[in-house]
PDB file of C-alpha atoms in Angstrom:
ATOM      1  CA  UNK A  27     139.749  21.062 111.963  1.00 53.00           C
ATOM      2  CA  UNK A  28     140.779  24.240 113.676  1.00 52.00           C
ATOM      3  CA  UNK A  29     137.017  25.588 112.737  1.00 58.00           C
ATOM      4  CA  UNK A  30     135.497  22.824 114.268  1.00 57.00           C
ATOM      5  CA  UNK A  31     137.071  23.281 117.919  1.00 55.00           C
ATOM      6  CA  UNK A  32     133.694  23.371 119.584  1.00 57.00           C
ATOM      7  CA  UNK A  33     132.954  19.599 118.429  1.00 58.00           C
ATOM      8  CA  UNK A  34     136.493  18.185 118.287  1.00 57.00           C
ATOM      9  CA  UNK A  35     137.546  15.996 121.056  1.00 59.00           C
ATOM     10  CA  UNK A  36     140.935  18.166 120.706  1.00 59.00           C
ATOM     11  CA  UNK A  37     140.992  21.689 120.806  1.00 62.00           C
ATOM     12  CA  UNK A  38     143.492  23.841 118.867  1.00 59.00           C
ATOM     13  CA  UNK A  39     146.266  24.412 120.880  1.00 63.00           C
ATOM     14  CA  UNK A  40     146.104  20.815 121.769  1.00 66.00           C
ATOM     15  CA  UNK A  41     146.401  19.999 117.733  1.00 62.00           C
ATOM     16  CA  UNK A  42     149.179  22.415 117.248  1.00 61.00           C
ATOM     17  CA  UNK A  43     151.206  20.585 120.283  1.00 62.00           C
ATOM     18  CA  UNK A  44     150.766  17.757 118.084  1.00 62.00           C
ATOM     19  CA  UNK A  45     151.939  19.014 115.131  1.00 61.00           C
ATOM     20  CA  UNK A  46     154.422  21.353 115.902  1.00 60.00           C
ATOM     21  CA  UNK A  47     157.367  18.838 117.012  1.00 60.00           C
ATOM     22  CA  UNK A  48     156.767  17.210 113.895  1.00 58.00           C
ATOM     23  CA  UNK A  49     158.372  20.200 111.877  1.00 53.00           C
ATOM     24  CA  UNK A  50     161.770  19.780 113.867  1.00 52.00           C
ATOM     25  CA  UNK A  51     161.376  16.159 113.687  1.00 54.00           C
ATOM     26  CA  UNK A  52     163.424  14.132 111.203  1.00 52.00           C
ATOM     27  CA  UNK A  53     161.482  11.217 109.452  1.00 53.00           C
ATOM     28  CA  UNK A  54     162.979   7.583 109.177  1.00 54.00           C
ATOM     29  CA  UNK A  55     164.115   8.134 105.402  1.00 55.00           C
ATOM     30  CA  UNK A  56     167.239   9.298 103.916  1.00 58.00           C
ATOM     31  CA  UNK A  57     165.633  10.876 101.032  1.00 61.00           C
ATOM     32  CA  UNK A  58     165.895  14.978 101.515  1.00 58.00           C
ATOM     33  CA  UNK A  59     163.365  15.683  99.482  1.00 59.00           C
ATOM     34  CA  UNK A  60     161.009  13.675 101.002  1.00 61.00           C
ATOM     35  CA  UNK A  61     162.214  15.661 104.478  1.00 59.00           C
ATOM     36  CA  UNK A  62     161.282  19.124 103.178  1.00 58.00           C
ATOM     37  CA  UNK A  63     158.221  17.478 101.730  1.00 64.00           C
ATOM     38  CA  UNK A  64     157.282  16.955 104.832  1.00 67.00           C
ATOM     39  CA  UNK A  65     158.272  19.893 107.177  1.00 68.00           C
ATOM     40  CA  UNK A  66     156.142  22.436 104.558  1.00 69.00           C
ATOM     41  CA  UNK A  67     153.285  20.165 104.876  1.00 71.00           C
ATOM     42  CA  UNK A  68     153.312  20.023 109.276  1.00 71.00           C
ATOM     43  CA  UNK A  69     154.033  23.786 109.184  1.00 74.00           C
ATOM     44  CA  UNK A  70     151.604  24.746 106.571  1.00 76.00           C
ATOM     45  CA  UNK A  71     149.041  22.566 109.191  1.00 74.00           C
ATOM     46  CA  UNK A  72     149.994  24.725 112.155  1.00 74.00           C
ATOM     47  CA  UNK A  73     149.830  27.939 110.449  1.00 78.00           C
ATOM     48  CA  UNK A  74     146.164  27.532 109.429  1.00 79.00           C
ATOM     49  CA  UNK A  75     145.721  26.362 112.885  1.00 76.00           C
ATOM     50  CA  UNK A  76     147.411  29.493 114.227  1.00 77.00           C
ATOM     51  CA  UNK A  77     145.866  31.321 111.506  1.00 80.00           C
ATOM     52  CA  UNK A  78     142.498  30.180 112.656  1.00 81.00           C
ATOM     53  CA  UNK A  79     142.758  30.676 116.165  1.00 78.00           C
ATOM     54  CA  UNK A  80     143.869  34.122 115.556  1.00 81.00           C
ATOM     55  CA  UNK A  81     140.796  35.216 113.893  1.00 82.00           C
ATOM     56  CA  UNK A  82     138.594  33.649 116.765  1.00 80.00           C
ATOM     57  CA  UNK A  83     140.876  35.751 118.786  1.00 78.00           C
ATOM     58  CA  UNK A  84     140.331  39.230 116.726  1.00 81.00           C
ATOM     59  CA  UNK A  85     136.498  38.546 116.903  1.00 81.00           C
ATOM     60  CA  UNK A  86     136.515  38.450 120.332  1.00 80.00           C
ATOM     61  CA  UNK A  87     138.176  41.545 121.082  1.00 80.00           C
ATOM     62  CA  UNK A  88     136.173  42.977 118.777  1.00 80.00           C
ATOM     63  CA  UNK A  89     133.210  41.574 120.606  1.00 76.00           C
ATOM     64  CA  UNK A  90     134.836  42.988 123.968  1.00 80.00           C
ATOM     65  CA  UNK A  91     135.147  46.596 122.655  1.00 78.00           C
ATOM     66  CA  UNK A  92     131.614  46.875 121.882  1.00 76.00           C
ATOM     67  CA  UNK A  93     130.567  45.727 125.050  1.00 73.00           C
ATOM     68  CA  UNK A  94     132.962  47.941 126.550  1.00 77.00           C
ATOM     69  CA  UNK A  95     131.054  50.692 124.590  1.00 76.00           C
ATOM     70  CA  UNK A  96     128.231  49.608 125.389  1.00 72.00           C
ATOM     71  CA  UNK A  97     128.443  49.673 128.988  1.00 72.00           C
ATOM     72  CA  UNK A  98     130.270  53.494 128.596  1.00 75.00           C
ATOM     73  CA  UNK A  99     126.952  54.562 126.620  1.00 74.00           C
ATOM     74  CA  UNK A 100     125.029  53.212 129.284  1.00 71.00           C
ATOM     75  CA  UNK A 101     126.747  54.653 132.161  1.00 74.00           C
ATOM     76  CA  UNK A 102     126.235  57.634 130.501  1.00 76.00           C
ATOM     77  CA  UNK A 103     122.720  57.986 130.424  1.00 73.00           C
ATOM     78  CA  UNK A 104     122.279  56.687 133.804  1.00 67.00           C
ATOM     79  CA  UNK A 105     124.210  59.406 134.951  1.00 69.00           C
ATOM     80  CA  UNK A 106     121.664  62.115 133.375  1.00 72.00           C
ATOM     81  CA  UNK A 107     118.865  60.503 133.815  1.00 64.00           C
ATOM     82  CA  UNK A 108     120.308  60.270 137.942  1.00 55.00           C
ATOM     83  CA  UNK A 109     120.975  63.911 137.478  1.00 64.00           C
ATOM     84  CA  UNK A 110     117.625  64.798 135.999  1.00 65.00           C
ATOM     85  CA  UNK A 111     115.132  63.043 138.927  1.00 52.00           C
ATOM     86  CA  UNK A 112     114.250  64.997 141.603  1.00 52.00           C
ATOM     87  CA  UNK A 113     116.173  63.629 145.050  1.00 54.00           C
ATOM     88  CA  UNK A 114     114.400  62.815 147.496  1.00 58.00           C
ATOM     89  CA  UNK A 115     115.971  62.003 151.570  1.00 61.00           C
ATOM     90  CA  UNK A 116     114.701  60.010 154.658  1.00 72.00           C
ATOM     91  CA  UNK A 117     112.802  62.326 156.460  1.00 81.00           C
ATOM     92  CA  UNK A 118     113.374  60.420 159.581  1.00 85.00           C
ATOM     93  CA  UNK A 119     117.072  60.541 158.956  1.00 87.00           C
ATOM     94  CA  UNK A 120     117.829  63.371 161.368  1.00 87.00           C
ATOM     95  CA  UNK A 121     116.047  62.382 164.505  1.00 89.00           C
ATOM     96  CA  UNK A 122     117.026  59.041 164.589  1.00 89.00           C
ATOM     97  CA  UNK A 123     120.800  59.539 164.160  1.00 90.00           C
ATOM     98  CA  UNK A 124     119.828  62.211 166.685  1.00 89.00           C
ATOM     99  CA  UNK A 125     118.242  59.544 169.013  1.00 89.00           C
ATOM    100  CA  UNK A 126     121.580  57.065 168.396  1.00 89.00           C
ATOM    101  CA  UNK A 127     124.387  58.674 168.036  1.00 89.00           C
ATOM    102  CA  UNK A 128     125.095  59.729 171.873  1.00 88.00           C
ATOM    103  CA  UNK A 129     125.737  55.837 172.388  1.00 88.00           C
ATOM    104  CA  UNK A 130     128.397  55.746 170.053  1.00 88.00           C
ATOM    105  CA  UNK A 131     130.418  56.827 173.010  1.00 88.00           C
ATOM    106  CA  UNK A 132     128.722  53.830 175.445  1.00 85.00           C
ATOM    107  CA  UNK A 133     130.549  52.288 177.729  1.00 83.00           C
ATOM    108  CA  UNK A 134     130.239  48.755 176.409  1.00 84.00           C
ATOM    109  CA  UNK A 135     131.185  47.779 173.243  1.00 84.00           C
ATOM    110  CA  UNK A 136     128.380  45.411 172.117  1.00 84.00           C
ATOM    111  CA  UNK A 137     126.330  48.966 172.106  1.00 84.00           C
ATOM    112  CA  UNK A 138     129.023  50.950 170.365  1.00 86.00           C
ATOM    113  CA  UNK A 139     128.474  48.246 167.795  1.00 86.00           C
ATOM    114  CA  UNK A 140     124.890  48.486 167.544  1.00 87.00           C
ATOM    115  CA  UNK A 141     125.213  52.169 167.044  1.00 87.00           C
ATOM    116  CA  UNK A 142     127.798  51.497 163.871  1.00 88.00           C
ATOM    117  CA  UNK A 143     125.612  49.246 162.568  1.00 87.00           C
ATOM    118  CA  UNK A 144     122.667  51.601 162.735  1.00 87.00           C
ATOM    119  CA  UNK A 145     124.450  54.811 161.483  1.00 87.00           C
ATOM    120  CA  UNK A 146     125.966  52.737 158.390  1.00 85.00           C
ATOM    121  CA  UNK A 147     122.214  51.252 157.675  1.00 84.00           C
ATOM    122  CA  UNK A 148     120.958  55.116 157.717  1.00 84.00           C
ATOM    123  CA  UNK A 149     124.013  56.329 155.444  1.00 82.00           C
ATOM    124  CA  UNK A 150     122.979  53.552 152.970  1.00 79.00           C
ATOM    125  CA  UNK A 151     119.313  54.857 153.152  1.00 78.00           C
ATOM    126  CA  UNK A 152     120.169  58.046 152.706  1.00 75.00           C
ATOM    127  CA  UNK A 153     122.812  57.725 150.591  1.00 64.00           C
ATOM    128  CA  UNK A 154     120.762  56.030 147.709  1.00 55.00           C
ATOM    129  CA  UNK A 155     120.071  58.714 145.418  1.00 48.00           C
ATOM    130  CA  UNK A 156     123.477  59.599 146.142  1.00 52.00           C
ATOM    131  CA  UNK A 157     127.498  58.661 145.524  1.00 55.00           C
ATOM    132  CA  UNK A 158     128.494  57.513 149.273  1.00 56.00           C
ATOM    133  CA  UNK A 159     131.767  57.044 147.175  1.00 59.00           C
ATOM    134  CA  UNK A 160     134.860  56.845 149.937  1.00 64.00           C
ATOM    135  CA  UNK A 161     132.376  56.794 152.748  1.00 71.00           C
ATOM    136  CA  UNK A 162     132.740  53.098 153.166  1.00 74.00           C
ATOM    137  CA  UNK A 163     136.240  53.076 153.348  1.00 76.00           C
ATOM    138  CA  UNK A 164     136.093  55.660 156.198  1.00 80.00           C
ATOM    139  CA  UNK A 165     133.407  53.640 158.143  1.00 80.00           C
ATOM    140  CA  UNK A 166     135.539  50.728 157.796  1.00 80.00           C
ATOM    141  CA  UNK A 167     138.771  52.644 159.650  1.00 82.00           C
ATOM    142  CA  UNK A 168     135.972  53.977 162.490  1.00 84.00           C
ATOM    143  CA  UNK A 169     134.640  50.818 163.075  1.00 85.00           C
ATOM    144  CA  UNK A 170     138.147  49.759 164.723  1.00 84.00           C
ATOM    145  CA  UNK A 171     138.479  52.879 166.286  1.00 85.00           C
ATOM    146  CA  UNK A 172     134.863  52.755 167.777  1.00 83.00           C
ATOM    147  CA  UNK A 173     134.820  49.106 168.939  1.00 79.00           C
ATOM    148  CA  UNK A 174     138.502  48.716 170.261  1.00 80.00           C
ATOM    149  CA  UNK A 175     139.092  52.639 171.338  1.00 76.00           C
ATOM    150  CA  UNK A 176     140.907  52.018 174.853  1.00 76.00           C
ATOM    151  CA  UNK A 177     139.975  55.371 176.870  1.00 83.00           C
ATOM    152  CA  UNK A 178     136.887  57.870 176.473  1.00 83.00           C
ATOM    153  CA  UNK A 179     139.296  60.241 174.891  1.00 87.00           C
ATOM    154  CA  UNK A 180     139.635  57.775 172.019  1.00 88.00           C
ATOM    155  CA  UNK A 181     135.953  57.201 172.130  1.00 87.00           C
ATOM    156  CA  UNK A 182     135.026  60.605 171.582  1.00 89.00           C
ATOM    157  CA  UNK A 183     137.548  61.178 168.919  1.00 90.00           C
ATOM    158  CA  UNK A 184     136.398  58.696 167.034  1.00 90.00           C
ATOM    159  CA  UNK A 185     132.805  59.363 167.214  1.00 90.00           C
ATOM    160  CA  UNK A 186     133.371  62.981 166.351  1.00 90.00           C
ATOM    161  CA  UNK A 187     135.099  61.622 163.321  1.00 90.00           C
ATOM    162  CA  UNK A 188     131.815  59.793 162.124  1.00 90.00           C
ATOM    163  CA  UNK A 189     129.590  62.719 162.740  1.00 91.00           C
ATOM    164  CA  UNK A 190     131.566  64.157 160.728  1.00 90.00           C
ATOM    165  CA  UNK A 191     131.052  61.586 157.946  1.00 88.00           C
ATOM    166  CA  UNK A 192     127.747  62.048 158.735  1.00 88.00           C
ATOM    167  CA  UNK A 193     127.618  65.479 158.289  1.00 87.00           C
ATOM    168  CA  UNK A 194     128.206  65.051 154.634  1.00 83.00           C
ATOM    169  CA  UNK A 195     124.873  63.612 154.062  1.00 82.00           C
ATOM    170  CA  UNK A 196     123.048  65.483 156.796  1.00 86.00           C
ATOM    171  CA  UNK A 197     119.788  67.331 155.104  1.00 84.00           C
ATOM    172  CA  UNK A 198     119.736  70.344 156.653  1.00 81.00           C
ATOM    173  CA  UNK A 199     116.185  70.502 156.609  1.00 83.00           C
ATOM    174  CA  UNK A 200     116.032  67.822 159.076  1.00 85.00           C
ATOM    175  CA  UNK A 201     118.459  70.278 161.667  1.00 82.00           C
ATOM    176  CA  UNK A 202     115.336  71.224 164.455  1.00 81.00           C
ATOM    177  CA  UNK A 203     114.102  67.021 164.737  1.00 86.00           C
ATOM    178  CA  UNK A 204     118.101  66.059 164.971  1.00 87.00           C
ATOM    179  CA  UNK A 205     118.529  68.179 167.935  1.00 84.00           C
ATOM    180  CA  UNK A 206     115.622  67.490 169.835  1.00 84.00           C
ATOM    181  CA  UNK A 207     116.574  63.806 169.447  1.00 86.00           C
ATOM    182  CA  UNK A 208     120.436  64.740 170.790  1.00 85.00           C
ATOM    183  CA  UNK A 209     118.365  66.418 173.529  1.00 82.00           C
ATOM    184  CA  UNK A 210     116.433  64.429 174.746  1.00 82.00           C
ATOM    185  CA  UNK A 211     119.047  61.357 174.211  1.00 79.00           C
ATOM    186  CA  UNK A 212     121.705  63.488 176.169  1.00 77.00           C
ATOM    187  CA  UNK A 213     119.345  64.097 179.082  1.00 76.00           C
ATOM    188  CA  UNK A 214     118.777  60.333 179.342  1.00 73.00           C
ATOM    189  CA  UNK A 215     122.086  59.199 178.566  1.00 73.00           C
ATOM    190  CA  UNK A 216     125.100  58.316 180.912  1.00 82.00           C
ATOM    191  CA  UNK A 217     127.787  61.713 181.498  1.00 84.00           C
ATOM    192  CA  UNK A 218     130.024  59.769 179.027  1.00 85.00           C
ATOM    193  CA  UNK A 219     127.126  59.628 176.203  1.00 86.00           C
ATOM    194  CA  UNK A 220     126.125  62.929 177.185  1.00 85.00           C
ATOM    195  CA  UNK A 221     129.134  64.242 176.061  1.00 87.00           C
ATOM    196  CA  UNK A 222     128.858  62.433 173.081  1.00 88.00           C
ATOM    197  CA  UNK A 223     125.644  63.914 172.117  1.00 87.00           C
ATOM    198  CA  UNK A 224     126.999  67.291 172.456  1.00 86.00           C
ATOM    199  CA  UNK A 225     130.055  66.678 170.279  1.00 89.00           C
ATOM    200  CA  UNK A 226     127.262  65.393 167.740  1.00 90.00           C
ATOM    201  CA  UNK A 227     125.628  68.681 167.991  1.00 86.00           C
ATOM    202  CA  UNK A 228     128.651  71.151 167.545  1.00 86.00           C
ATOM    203  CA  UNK A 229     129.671  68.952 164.385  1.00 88.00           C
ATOM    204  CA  UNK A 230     126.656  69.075 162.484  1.00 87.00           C
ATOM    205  CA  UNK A 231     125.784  72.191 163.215  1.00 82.00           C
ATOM    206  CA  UNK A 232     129.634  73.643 162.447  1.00 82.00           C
ATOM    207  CA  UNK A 233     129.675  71.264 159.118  1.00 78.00           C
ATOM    208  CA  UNK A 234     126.152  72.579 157.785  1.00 73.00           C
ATOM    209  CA  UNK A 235     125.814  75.675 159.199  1.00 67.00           C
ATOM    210  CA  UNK A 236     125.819  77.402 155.859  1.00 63.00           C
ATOM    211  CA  UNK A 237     122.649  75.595 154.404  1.00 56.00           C
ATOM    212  CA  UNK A 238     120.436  75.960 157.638  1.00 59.00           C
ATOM    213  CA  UNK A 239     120.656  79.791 157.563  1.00 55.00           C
ATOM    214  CA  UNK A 240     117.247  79.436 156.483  1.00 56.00           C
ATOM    215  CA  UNK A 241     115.734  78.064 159.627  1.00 57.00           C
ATOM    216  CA  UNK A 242     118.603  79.557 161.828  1.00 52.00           C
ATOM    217  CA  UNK A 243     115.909  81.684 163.694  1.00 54.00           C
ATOM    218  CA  UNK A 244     113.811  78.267 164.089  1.00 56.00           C
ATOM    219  CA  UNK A 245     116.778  76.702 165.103  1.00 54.00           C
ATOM    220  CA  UNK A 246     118.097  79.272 167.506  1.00 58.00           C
ATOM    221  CA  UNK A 247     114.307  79.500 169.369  1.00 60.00           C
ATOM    222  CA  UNK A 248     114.687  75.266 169.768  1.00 57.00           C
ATOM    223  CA  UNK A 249     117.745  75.779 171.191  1.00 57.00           C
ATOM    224  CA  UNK A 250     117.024  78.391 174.082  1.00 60.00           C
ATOM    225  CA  UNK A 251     113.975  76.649 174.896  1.00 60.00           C
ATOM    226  CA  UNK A 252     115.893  73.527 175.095  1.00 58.00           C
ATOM    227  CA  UNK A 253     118.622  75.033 177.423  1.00 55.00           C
ATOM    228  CA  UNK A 254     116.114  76.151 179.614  1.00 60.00           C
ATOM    229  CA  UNK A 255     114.429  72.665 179.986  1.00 55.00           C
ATOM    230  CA  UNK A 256     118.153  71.193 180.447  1.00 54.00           C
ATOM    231  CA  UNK A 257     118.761  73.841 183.249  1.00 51.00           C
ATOM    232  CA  UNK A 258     115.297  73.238 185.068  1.00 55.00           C
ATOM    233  CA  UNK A 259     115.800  69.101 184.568  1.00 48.00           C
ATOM    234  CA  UNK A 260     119.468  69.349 186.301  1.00 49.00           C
ATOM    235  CA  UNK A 261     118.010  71.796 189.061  1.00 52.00           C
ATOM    236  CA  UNK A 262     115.132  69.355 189.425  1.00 50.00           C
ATOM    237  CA  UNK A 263     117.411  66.446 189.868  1.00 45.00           C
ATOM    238  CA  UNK A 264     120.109  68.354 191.976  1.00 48.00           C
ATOM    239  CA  UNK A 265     117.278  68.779 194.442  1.00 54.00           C
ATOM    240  CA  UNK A 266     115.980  65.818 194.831  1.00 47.00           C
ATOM    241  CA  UNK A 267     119.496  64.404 195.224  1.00 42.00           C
ATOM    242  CA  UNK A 268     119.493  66.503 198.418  1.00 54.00           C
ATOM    243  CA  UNK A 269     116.881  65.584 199.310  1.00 54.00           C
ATOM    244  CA  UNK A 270     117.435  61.802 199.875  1.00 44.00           C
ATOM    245  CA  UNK A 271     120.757  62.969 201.179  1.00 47.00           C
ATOM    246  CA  UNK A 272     119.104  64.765 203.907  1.00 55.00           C
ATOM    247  CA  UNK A 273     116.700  61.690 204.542  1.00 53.00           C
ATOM    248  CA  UNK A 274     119.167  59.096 204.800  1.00 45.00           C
ATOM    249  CA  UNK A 275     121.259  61.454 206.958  1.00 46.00           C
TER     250      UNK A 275
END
């Protein structure tokens, strides 16, 4: 019976809940042999049921630690065949987290939103061939702290602390087109995103510093040439400020 548990209209267990009052049960004779009769026949049932059931039992687990096995093995050669192909990044990775990230400080929160979502879209991208591992955890605490920060203060501290997640997946090949995004975003962008644009700058450029030695004199050339187009752009402005000053005086 016990073998047959996939067809029986009781299962097992259910049969041994039968049974096993029976063995405590006294029978409606007075004859003692006849009692011990049969308890050894009731308990002799639910031990073969028991028996039964724990064989299905063994064969599962036995069933479980192969799979379990199975799964190791395959992890494993997942990993080395992950290790052993060539990874490859976004190439557009750098300006456009260039071109977005000043907003991060904005001074409405709908856009501060749109900027999370953006950044966490481009860490998935470029994260792919990679482990973003506690990332998501972290962009989970900044979201809060970007969406509900209370004062620019918070704002920036709280951007700064997702460049800096950032940075950790930043290719440093992409260094000259991420600044001449922040550029151009921070001379289009509000003082408060401005700001924000420059924090940007000073993190990923602190954080992977080391690897873009190798187009530091690249780097260093975009740089002046962009200060001096900042400098001319404010003058430019500052003038024509006075100028409609002077007309409307």
């Amino acid at each position: 019976i016990a073998l047959q548990e996939e067809t029986n209209r009781m299962s097992a267990n259910a049969l041994a809940i039968v049974f096993a009052p029976c063995i405590l049960r006294c029978p409606d004779t007075t004859d003692p042999l006849q009692i011990v009769q049969d308890i050894s026949k009731t308990t002799t049932c639910v031990e073969l049921i028991v028996v039964e059931q724990m064989n299905k039992y063994r064969a599962c687990l036995t069933d479980i630690n192969s799979l379990e096995f199975a799964e190791n093995k395959a992890k494993s050669r997942l990993s080395l065949i992950h290790r052993s192909v060539p990874q490859e990044t976004f190439h557009q990775f750098g300006s456009l987290i260039g071109a977005i990230a000043p907003y991060s400080c904005d001074s409405l929160a709908t856009s501060r939103q749109w900027v999370f979502d953006c950044i966490s879209c481009l860490l998935c991208i470029q994260g792919q061939p990679m482990n973003l591992g506690s990332v998501e955890e972290e962009l989970r605490c900044l979201h809060e702290e970007l969406t509900a920060a209370p004062d620019p203060e918070a704002l920036f501290q709280a951007s700064s602390k997702m460049a800096r997640v950032v940075s950790k997946y930043f290719p440093p090949e992409q260094a000259t087109a991420f600044i001449e995004a922040t550029v151009e975003s921070m001379l289009s962008a509000s003082p408060t995103c401005a700001t924000a644009a420059g924090l940007w700058m000073k993190v990923i450029l602190k954080e992977c510093g080391d690897a873009m030695l190798d187009k530091a004199k690249e780097n260093a050339e975009l740089l002046e040439n962009l200060y001096s187009t900042t400098i001319t752009y404010f003058s430019s402005s500052w003038e024509w400020i006075r100028a409609v000053a002077a007309n409307l005086a």
